[in-house]
Coordinates of C-alpha atoms in Angstrom, one line a residue:
Chain S
M1 CA 3.1 10.9 13.9
A2 CA 2.9 10.2 17.7
P3 CA 1.7 6.7 18.6
L4 CA -2.0 6.5 19.6
E5 CA -3.0 6.0 23.2
P6 CA -4.5 2.5 23.9
W7 CA -8.0 3.9 24.2
E8 CA -7.6 6.0 21.1
K9 CA -6.9 2.9 19.0
V10 CA -10.3 1.3 19.8
L11 CA -12.7 4.2 20.5
I12 CA -15.7 4.0 18.1
S13 CA -17.3 7.2 17.0
A14 CA -21.1 7.8 17.0
D15 CA -20.7 8.6 13.2
F16 CA -19.6 5.1 12.6
L17 CA -22.8 3.7 14.1
T18 CA -24.9 5.6 11.6
S19 CA -22.6 4.7 8.6
V20 CA -23.3 1.9 6.2
H21 CA -20.6 -0.3 7.7
G22 CA -22.0 0.4 11.2
E23 CA -25.2 -1.3 10.4
A24 CA -23.7 -4.7 11.2
T25 CA -23.2 -5.7 14.8
C26 CA -19.7 -5.9 16.2
V27 CA -19.8 -9.7 16.4
D28 CA -21.0 -10.0 12.8
C29 CA -17.5 -9.1 11.7
H30 CA -15.2 -9.5 14.7
G31 CA -16.6 -12.6 16.3
G32 CA -16.1 -12.6 20.0
Q33 CA -19.0 -12.8 22.5
L34 CA -21.8 -10.5 23.5
S35 CA -20.8 -10.0 27.1
E36 CA -20.3 -7.2 29.5
D37 CA -17.2 -8.9 30.8
K38 CA -14.1 -7.7 28.8
D39 CA -12.3 -11.0 28.8
S40 CA -15.4 -13.0 27.7
A41 CA -16.3 -10.4 25.1
H42 CA -12.8 -10.7 23.6
T43 CA -12.8 -14.5 23.5
D44 CA -12.2 -15.7 19.9
L45 CA -12.1 -12.0 18.7
I46 CA -11.0 -11.4 15.1
A47 CA -9.1 -8.1 15.4
D48 CA -8.9 -7.6 11.6
P49 CA -11.8 -9.3 9.8
S50 CA -10.3 -8.1 6.5
L51 CA -7.5 -10.6 6.9
D52 CA -9.9 -12.6 4.8
S53 CA -10.6 -10.3 1.9
K54 CA -13.8 -12.3 1.1
N55 CA -15.4 -10.4 3.9
C56 CA -15.0 -7.2 2.0
A57 CA -15.7 -8.9 -1.4
N58 CA -19.3 -9.4 -0.4
C59 CA -19.9 -5.8 -1.4
H60 CA -16.6 -4.6 -2.9
E61 CA -16.2 -7.3 -5.4
K62 CA -14.2 -5.3 -8.0
E63 CA -11.7 -4.0 -5.5
S64 CA -11.3 -7.4 -3.8
Q65 CA -11.2 -9.9 -6.6
N66 CA -7.5 -9.6 -7.3
F67 CA -6.4 -8.1 -4.0
D68 CA -5.0 -11.4 -2.5
A69 CA -2.6 -11.6 -5.4
S70 CA -1.6 -8.0 -5.2
L71 CA 1.9 -7.2 -4.1
H72 CA 0.7 -5.5 -0.9
A73 CA -1.2 -8.6 0.2
S74 CA 1.0 -11.4 -1.3
Q75 CA 4.4 -9.8 -0.8
A76 CA 5.4 -11.7 -3.9
G77 CA 8.2 -9.3 -4.6
Y78 CA 10.1 -10.5 -1.6
W79 CA 9.9 -14.1 -2.7
T80 CA 10.9 -13.3 -6.2
V81 CA 14.2 -12.1 -5.0
L82 CA 14.6 -14.6 -2.2
N83 CA 14.0 -17.5 -4.6
A84 CA 16.5 -16.0 -7.1
R85 CA 19.3 -15.8 -4.5
S86 CA 18.5 -19.1 -2.8
V87 CA 17.8 -22.8 -3.6
P88 CA 14.6 -24.8 -2.8
E89 CA 16.2 -26.8 0.0
N90 CA 16.7 -23.5 1.9
H91 CA 13.1 -22.4 1.5
P92 CA 11.8 -23.9 4.8
A93 CA 14.4 -21.8 6.8
L94 CA 13.6 -18.8 4.7
E95 CA 9.9 -19.2 5.3
T96 CA 10.4 -19.2 9.0
M97 CA 12.6 -16.1 8.7
F98 CA 10.0 -14.5 6.5
G99 CA 7.2 -15.2 9.0
N100 CA 9.1 -13.7 11.8
H101 CA 10.5 -10.6 10.1
C102 CA 8.8 -9.8 6.8
A103 CA 5.2 -11.0 7.0
S104 CA 4.3 -8.1 9.4
C105 CA 4.2 -5.9 6.3
H106 CA 1.4 -8.0 4.8
T107 CA -1.4 -5.5 4.1
T108 CA -5.1 -6.1 4.4
C109 CA -8.0 -3.9 3.2
G110 CA -8.4 -2.7 6.8
D111 CA -4.7 -1.7 7.1
C112 CA -5.4 1.1 4.7
H113 CA -9.1 1.9 5.0
I114 CA -9.9 1.4 8.7
S115 CA -6.8 1.4 10.9
Q116 CA -3.1 2.2 10.9
P117 CA -1.0 -0.7 9.9
D118 CA 0.2 -3.1 12.6
S119 CA 3.8 -2.2 11.8
V120 CA 3.2 1.2 13.4
G121 CA 1.1 0.0 16.3
G122 CA -2.3 -0.1 14.7
G123 CA -5.3 1.9 15.9
L124 CA -8.5 3.1 14.2
L125 CA -8.0 5.9 11.7
D126 CA -11.2 7.7 12.4
G127 CA -13.4 6.1 15.1
H128 CA -13.8 2.9 12.9
L129 CA -15.3 4.9 10.0
F130 CA -14.1 3.3 6.7
V131 CA -11.9 5.9 5.0
Q132 CA -12.1 5.8 1.2
T133 CA -8.8 7.5 0.6
P134 CA -6.1 6.3 3.0
P135 CA -4.4 9.2 4.7
M136 CA -0.8 9.4 3.5
T137 CA 1.2 9.7 6.6
R138 CA -0.9 7.4 8.7
T139 CA -1.0 4.6 6.2
C140 CA 1.3 4.8 3.1
T141 CA 4.4 6.4 4.6
A142 CA 3.8 4.8 8.0
C143 CA 5.2 1.7 6.2
H144 CA 7.1 3.3 3.3
G145 CA 8.7 5.8 5.5
S146 CA 12.4 5.5 5.8
R147 CA 13.1 5.9 2.1
V148 CA 10.1 6.9 0.1
G149 CA 8.4 8.9 2.9
N150 CA 11.5 10.8 3.9
E151 CA 12.4 11.6 0.3
Y152 CA 8.9 12.7 -0.7
L153 CA 8.2 14.8 2.4
G154 CA 11.6 16.4 2.5
K155 CA 12.7 14.8 5.8
N156 CA 16.3 14.1 4.7
E157 CA 18.6 16.9 6.0
E158 CA 19.2 19.7 3.6
L159 CA 17.3 18.0 0.8
P160 CA 14.0 19.4 -0.4
G161 CA 10.9 17.3 -0.6
D162 CA 9.5 16.1 -3.9
V163 CA 8.2 18.9 -6.1
H164 CA 4.8 17.3 -6.4
F165 CA 4.4 17.5 -2.6
R166 CA 6.1 20.9 -2.1
T167 CA 4.2 22.8 -4.7
A168 CA 1.0 20.9 -5.2
R169 CA 0.6 18.9 -1.9
M170 CA -0.1 15.9 -4.0
N171 CA -0.5 12.7 -1.9
C172 CA 0.4 9.2 -2.7
V173 CA -2.9 8.3 -4.3
S174 CA -2.6 11.3 -6.7
C175 CA -0.3 9.0 -8.7
H176 CA -0.7 5.6 -7.2
T177 CA -4.4 4.9 -7.9
G178 CA -6.7 2.6 -5.9
A179 CA -6.8 0.3 -8.9
E180 CA -3.0 -0.1 -8.8
M181 CA -3.2 -0.9 -5.1
H182 CA -6.0 -3.4 -5.4
D183 CA -4.6 -5.3 -8.4
S184 CA -1.0 -5.7 -9.3
Q185 CA -2.0 -7.3 -12.7
G186 CA -0.1 -10.5 -11.9
A187 CA 3.3 -8.8 -11.3
D188 CA 5.7 -10.7 -9.1
H189 CA 7.8 -7.6 -8.4
R190 CA 7.1 -3.9 -8.2
Y191 CA 9.3 -3.3 -11.2
S192 CA 7.9 -6.1 -13.4
G193 CA 4.9 -5.6 -15.7
E194 CA 3.4 -2.3 -16.6
E195 CA 5.1 0.8 -15.4
T196 CA 2.5 2.4 -13.1
P197 CA 2.4 5.2 -12.6
R198 CA 4.3 6.8 -15.5
C199 CA 5.5 10.4 -15.4
T200 CA 4.1 10.7 -18.9
D201 CA 0.6 10.0 -17.7
C202 CA 0.6 13.7 -16.8
H203 CA 3.7 15.3 -18.4
E204 CA 3.8 15.5 -22.2
V205 CA 7.5 15.2 -23.1
G206 CA 9.5 14.9 -26.3
G207 CA 6.7 16.2 -28.5
A208 CA 6.8 19.2 -30.9
N209 CA 5.6 21.5 -28.2
D210 CA 8.1 20.4 -25.6
P211 CA 10.5 23.3 -24.9
I212 CA 13.0 21.0 -23.2
A213 CA 15.2 19.8 -26.1
Q214 CA 16.9 17.2 -23.8
H215 CA 13.7 15.2 -23.5
A216 CA 13.8 14.4 -27.2
I217 CA 17.6 14.1 -27.3
H218 CA 17.7 11.4 -24.6
G219 CA 14.5 9.7 -25.5
D220 CA 14.1 6.4 -23.7
T221 CA 17.8 6.2 -22.9
L222 CA 17.3 7.7 -19.4
S223 CA 14.5 7.1 -16.9
C224 CA 13.0 10.4 -15.8
Q225 CA 14.6 10.0 -12.4
V226 CA 18.1 10.0 -13.8
C227 CA 17.7 13.8 -14.5
H228 CA 15.1 14.7 -12.0
S229 CA 15.8 13.0 -8.7
I230 CA 18.3 14.1 -6.1
T231 CA 20.3 12.3 -3.4
Y232 CA 18.4 9.4 -1.8
T233 CA 18.9 6.8 0.8
S234 CA 20.9 3.6 0.4
C235 CA 21.3 0.9 3.1
D236 CA 23.6 -2.0 3.8
G237 CA 23.0 -5.5 5.2
C238 CA 19.9 -6.0 7.3
H239 CA 20.7 -8.9 9.7
V240 CA 17.7 -10.4 11.4
S241 CA 17.4 -12.6 14.5
I242 CA 15.2 -13.3 17.5
S243 CA 16.0 -11.5 20.7
E244 CA 17.3 -13.9 23.5
T245 CA 15.9 -11.5 26.1
S246 CA 12.4 -10.7 24.8
G247 CA 11.9 -13.4 22.2
N248 CA 10.9 -10.7 19.7
P249 CA 12.2 -10.4 16.2
K250 CA 14.8 -7.8 15.7
F251 CA 17.2 -6.5 13.0
K252 CA 20.5 -4.7 12.7
T253 CA 21.4 -2.8 9.6
D254 CA 25.1 -2.3 8.7
G255 CA 24.6 1.3 7.5
T256 CA 22.4 3.9 6.0
Y257 CA 23.8 6.7 3.8
M258 CA 22.9 9.1 1.1
T259 CA 23.8 8.4 -2.5
F260 CA 23.0 9.5 -6.1
L261 CA 24.4 7.0 -8.6
I262 CA 23.4 6.2 -12.1
G263 CA 23.7 2.5 -13.2
L264 CA 22.7 0.3 -16.1
N265 CA 19.1 -0.9 -16.1
T266 CA 19.0 -4.6 -15.4
R267 CA 15.2 -4.6 -15.8
Q268 CA 15.2 -3.4 -19.4
S269 CA 11.9 -4.2 -21.1
E270 CA 9.4 -2.7 -23.5
E271 CA 7.8 -1.0 -20.5
R272 CA 11.2 0.1 -19.0
P273 CA 13.4 0.6 -22.1
Y274 CA 15.9 2.9 -20.3
K275 CA 19.6 2.2 -20.6
Y276 CA 20.4 4.2 -17.4
V277 CA 18.5 4.4 -14.2
P278 CA 19.3 5.6 -10.6
V279 CA 20.5 2.7 -8.5
R280 CA 20.1 2.3 -4.7
H281 CA 22.1 0.0 -2.5
I282 CA 19.6 -2.4 -0.9
P283 CA 20.1 -3.9 2.5
V284 CA 21.1 -7.4 1.4
D285 CA 24.3 -9.3 2.1
P286 CA 25.1 -13.0 2.0
N287 CA 24.8 -13.2 5.8
N288 CA 21.5 -11.5 6.4
Y289 CA 19.8 -14.7 7.4
D290 CA 22.6 -16.6 9.2
Y291 CA 20.5 -16.8 12.4
Y292 CA 18.2 -19.2 10.5
G293 CA 20.8 -21.3 8.8
E294 CA 24.2 -21.3 7.1
N295 CA 24.6 -20.0 3.6
L296 CA 20.8 -19.5 2.9
L297 CA 21.6 -17.3 -0.1
P298 CA 24.0 -19.4 -2.1
N299 CA 23.2 -17.6 -5.3
F300 CA 23.8 -14.2 -3.8
G301 CA 25.4 -13.0 -7.1
A302 CA 22.3 -13.7 -9.1
L303 CA 20.8 -10.3 -8.5
P304 CA 22.4 -6.9 -8.0
T305 CA 22.9 -5.2 -4.7
W306 CA 22.7 -1.8 -6.4
A307 CA 19.1 -2.0 -7.6
Y308 CA 16.9 -0.1 -10.0
A309 CA 15.4 2.7 -8.0
T310 CA 12.7 5.4 -8.5
P311 CA 13.5 8.0 -5.8
H312 CA 10.5 10.0 -4.7
N313 CA 12.3 13.3 -4.5
I314 CA 11.7 14.7 -8.0
Q315 CA 12.9 18.2 -8.8
R316 CA 12.7 20.2 -12.0
N317 CA 16.3 21.4 -11.6
T318 CA 18.9 19.1 -10.2
P319 CA 22.7 19.2 -10.1
Q320 CA 23.0 16.6 -12.9
N321 CA 20.7 18.4 -15.3
S322 CA 22.2 21.8 -14.8
S323 CA 24.4 21.4 -17.9
C324 CA 25.5 18.6 -20.3
N325 CA 28.8 18.1 -18.6
A326 CA 27.3 18.0 -15.2
C327 CA 26.4 14.4 -16.2
H328 CA 28.5 13.6 -19.3
G329 CA 32.0 12.8 -18.3
N330 CA 31.2 13.1 -14.6
A331 CA 32.3 9.7 -13.2
E332 CA 31.2 10.7 -9.7
I333 CA 27.6 10.2 -10.4
F334 CA 27.9 6.8 -12.2
L335 CA 28.2 3.4 -10.5
T336 CA 31.6 2.5 -11.7
A337 CA 33.4 -0.7 -10.5
D338 CA 35.6 1.2 -8.1
K339 CA 32.5 2.2 -6.1
V340 CA 31.5 -1.5 -5.6
R341 CA 32.9 -3.7 -2.8
D342 CA 34.9 -6.6 -4.1
W343 CA 32.5 -9.2 -2.8
E344 CA 29.6 -7.5 -4.6
L345 CA 31.2 -7.2 -8.0
E346 CA 29.8 -10.4 -9.4
A347 CA 26.3 -9.4 -8.3
N348 CA 26.5 -6.0 -9.9
Q349 CA 28.3 -6.8 -13.1
D350 CA 25.2 -5.9 -15.2
V351 CA 24.7 -2.6 -13.3
I352 CA 28.2 -1.2 -13.3
V353 CA 28.7 1.4 -16.0
P354 CA 31.8 0.3 -17.9
E355 CA 32.4 3.6 -19.6
V356 CA 31.0 7.0 -18.5
P357 CA 29.3 8.9 -21.3
S358 CA 31.9 11.3 -22.8
T359 CA 31.8 15.1 -22.3
K360 CA 29.9 17.2 -24.8
Chain P
M1 CA -82.3 15.8 -28.5
K2 CA -78.8 17.4 -28.6
K3 CA -78.6 17.1 -24.8
T4 CA -79.6 13.5 -25.0
I5 CA -76.8 12.7 -27.4
Q6 CA -74.3 14.6 -25.2
L7 CA -75.4 12.6 -22.2
L8 CA -75.1 9.3 -24.2
L9 CA -71.6 10.2 -25.4
L10 CA -70.6 11.1 -21.8
G11 CA -72.0 7.8 -20.5
F12 CA -70.1 5.9 -23.2
G13 CA -66.9 7.7 -22.4
L14 CA -67.2 6.9 -18.7
L15 CA -67.8 3.3 -19.7
V16 CA -64.6 3.2 -21.8
L17 CA -62.6 4.9 -19.1
S18 CA -63.8 2.5 -16.4
G19 CA -61.8 -0.2 -18.2
C20 CA -58.6 1.6 -17.2
T21 CA -59.3 1.4 -13.4
R22 CA -57.6 -1.2 -11.2
S23 CA -59.2 -4.6 -11.2
T24 CA -61.1 -5.3 -8.1
T25 CA -60.2 -9.0 -8.5
P26 CA -57.8 -9.9 -5.7
A27 CA -54.3 -10.9 -6.9
P28 CA -53.4 -14.5 -6.5
T29 CA -51.7 -15.1 -3.1
A30 CA -48.5 -17.1 -2.6
T31 CA -50.6 -20.1 -1.6
E32 CA -52.4 -20.0 -4.8
S33 CA -49.4 -19.7 -7.1
V34 CA -45.7 -20.0 -6.5
G35 CA -44.8 -19.8 -10.2
N36 CA -42.3 -17.2 -11.2
I37 CA -43.2 -14.6 -8.6
A38 CA -40.2 -13.0 -7.0
P39 CA -40.2 -13.1 -3.2
T40 CA -41.3 -9.9 -1.6
P41 CA -38.2 -8.2 0.0
T42 CA -38.3 -8.1 3.8
I43 CA -37.9 -4.7 5.2
V44 CA -35.7 -4.7 8.2
M45 CA -35.8 -1.7 10.5
L46 CA -32.2 -1.0 11.5
P47 CA -31.6 -0.1 15.1
T48 CA -30.6 3.4 15.9
A49 CA -27.3 4.1 17.6
A50 CA -29.1 4.3 20.9
D51 CA -30.8 1.0 20.4
R52 CA -27.5 -0.6 19.4
A53 CA -25.8 0.4 22.6
D54 CA -28.5 -1.4 24.5
T55 CA -28.1 -4.6 22.6
D56 CA -24.5 -4.6 21.4
T57 CA -22.6 -4.9 24.6
C58 CA -19.3 -4.2 22.8
L59 CA -20.4 -0.6 22.1
N60 CA -21.0 0.0 25.8
C61 CA -17.3 0.1 26.3
H62 CA -16.0 1.0 22.8
T63 CA -18.0 4.2 22.7
D64 CA -17.0 5.3 26.2
K65 CA -13.6 6.9 26.3
Q66 CA -13.3 6.9 30.1
R67 CA -14.3 3.2 30.4
L68 CA -11.7 2.3 27.8
I69 CA -9.1 4.2 29.7
D70 CA -10.1 2.6 33.0
T71 CA -10.1 -1.0 31.6
A72 CA -7.0 -0.8 29.3
K73 CA -4.2 -3.1 30.1
P74 CA -1.2 -1.0 30.9
E75 CA 1.2 -1.1 27.9
E76 CA 4.8 -1.8 28.9
P77 CA 7.1 0.3 26.7
A78 CA 8.9 -2.2 24.6
E79 CA 12.6 -1.9 24.6
E80 CA 13.9 -1.2 21.1
E81 CA 16.2 -4.0 20.3
S82 CA 16.7 -3.4 16.6
E83 CA 19.5 -1.2 15.4
G84 CA 19.6 1.0 12.4
V85 CA 17.0 2.1 9.9
G86 CA 14.3 -0.4 9.1

């Protein structure tokens, strides 16, 4: 959506003043000074009081009690992979890098329920009214846009949007519940812990009444997306630095392209038992953080660069599920060693499919 | 005689029912007993939107579109320095 005008970002509606949250005075939550003078009024202003979730916990205890540890707030997923690829002596440099380039994605209660996230310029969603269900394109895909948003909404050229959006206009919270957003159940990565949401929460598959025999045949060997997702976005190296002219953080990615490749599941667990999953190239390379120090990712090969993916462009019918041999024996859609750059082979040895399933 | 008995019964009934009426004895006040009596909640009259605008100076500006436009700092369009998809 178009960026908000400066006045639009901070105009408070009359409805807000008669709402429950409007009962408090401005300074109760935002600090600052009661003054007619703009500069004085804004002295010591707290633009986002929900940066401290305790301010919301006074009334919303259940939603707030584990929010600080949730992945949206803690961004623990980033540190899980940074730590795996690095060593403790590099952490100070990585922390500086993280503060400059990654921390802006930290999410507060207000970033979903009151205003647009800072990463897209901020601004009140609805005249400061507290919005119970965050609007999809102004909050969720404002951040998760370049991959998930484009896939789900059908913004990738010549590729249809997700069937859940196209046919049922389901929004993000139709599957990703508030409870999931408010509490990550201790997970340190979005693909660790319980698989939420699961397709089978709604779709009964593999049972006696399932007319699709392939569901029972493949069982847990394939994740649902292996058969039901279509081409999605992959990216190469995201190199970060500080601009010499403006002093602002900036990045440069080496490339963005469309892929559909099936690899081995390196996150196999009771929750994710699949042998095969779609894999997406993630924008990591050994030199991503060179601006902050030399060789900050000495264990680069510890994690794959072709990563477990759950593309958000689900279709009932896809090229690979059109027939048995659209997949079986079709090396084009499997991540085989010849598709991996030499310097990435070590990192992806557990993802590369050594032998494509034979034709039927 | 029958009428007398009816009047007596009526009088007795009224006497019994009178026991169900509220006691006229004043309840102990807070100064007399501070035992386990819960504090009486204070009822605060919340200001109306109009009242608020008088006392909460922030609202004078933040509910006035034209004033926000007039006082906004001009935003310099930031030059995009990043390259590629974020």
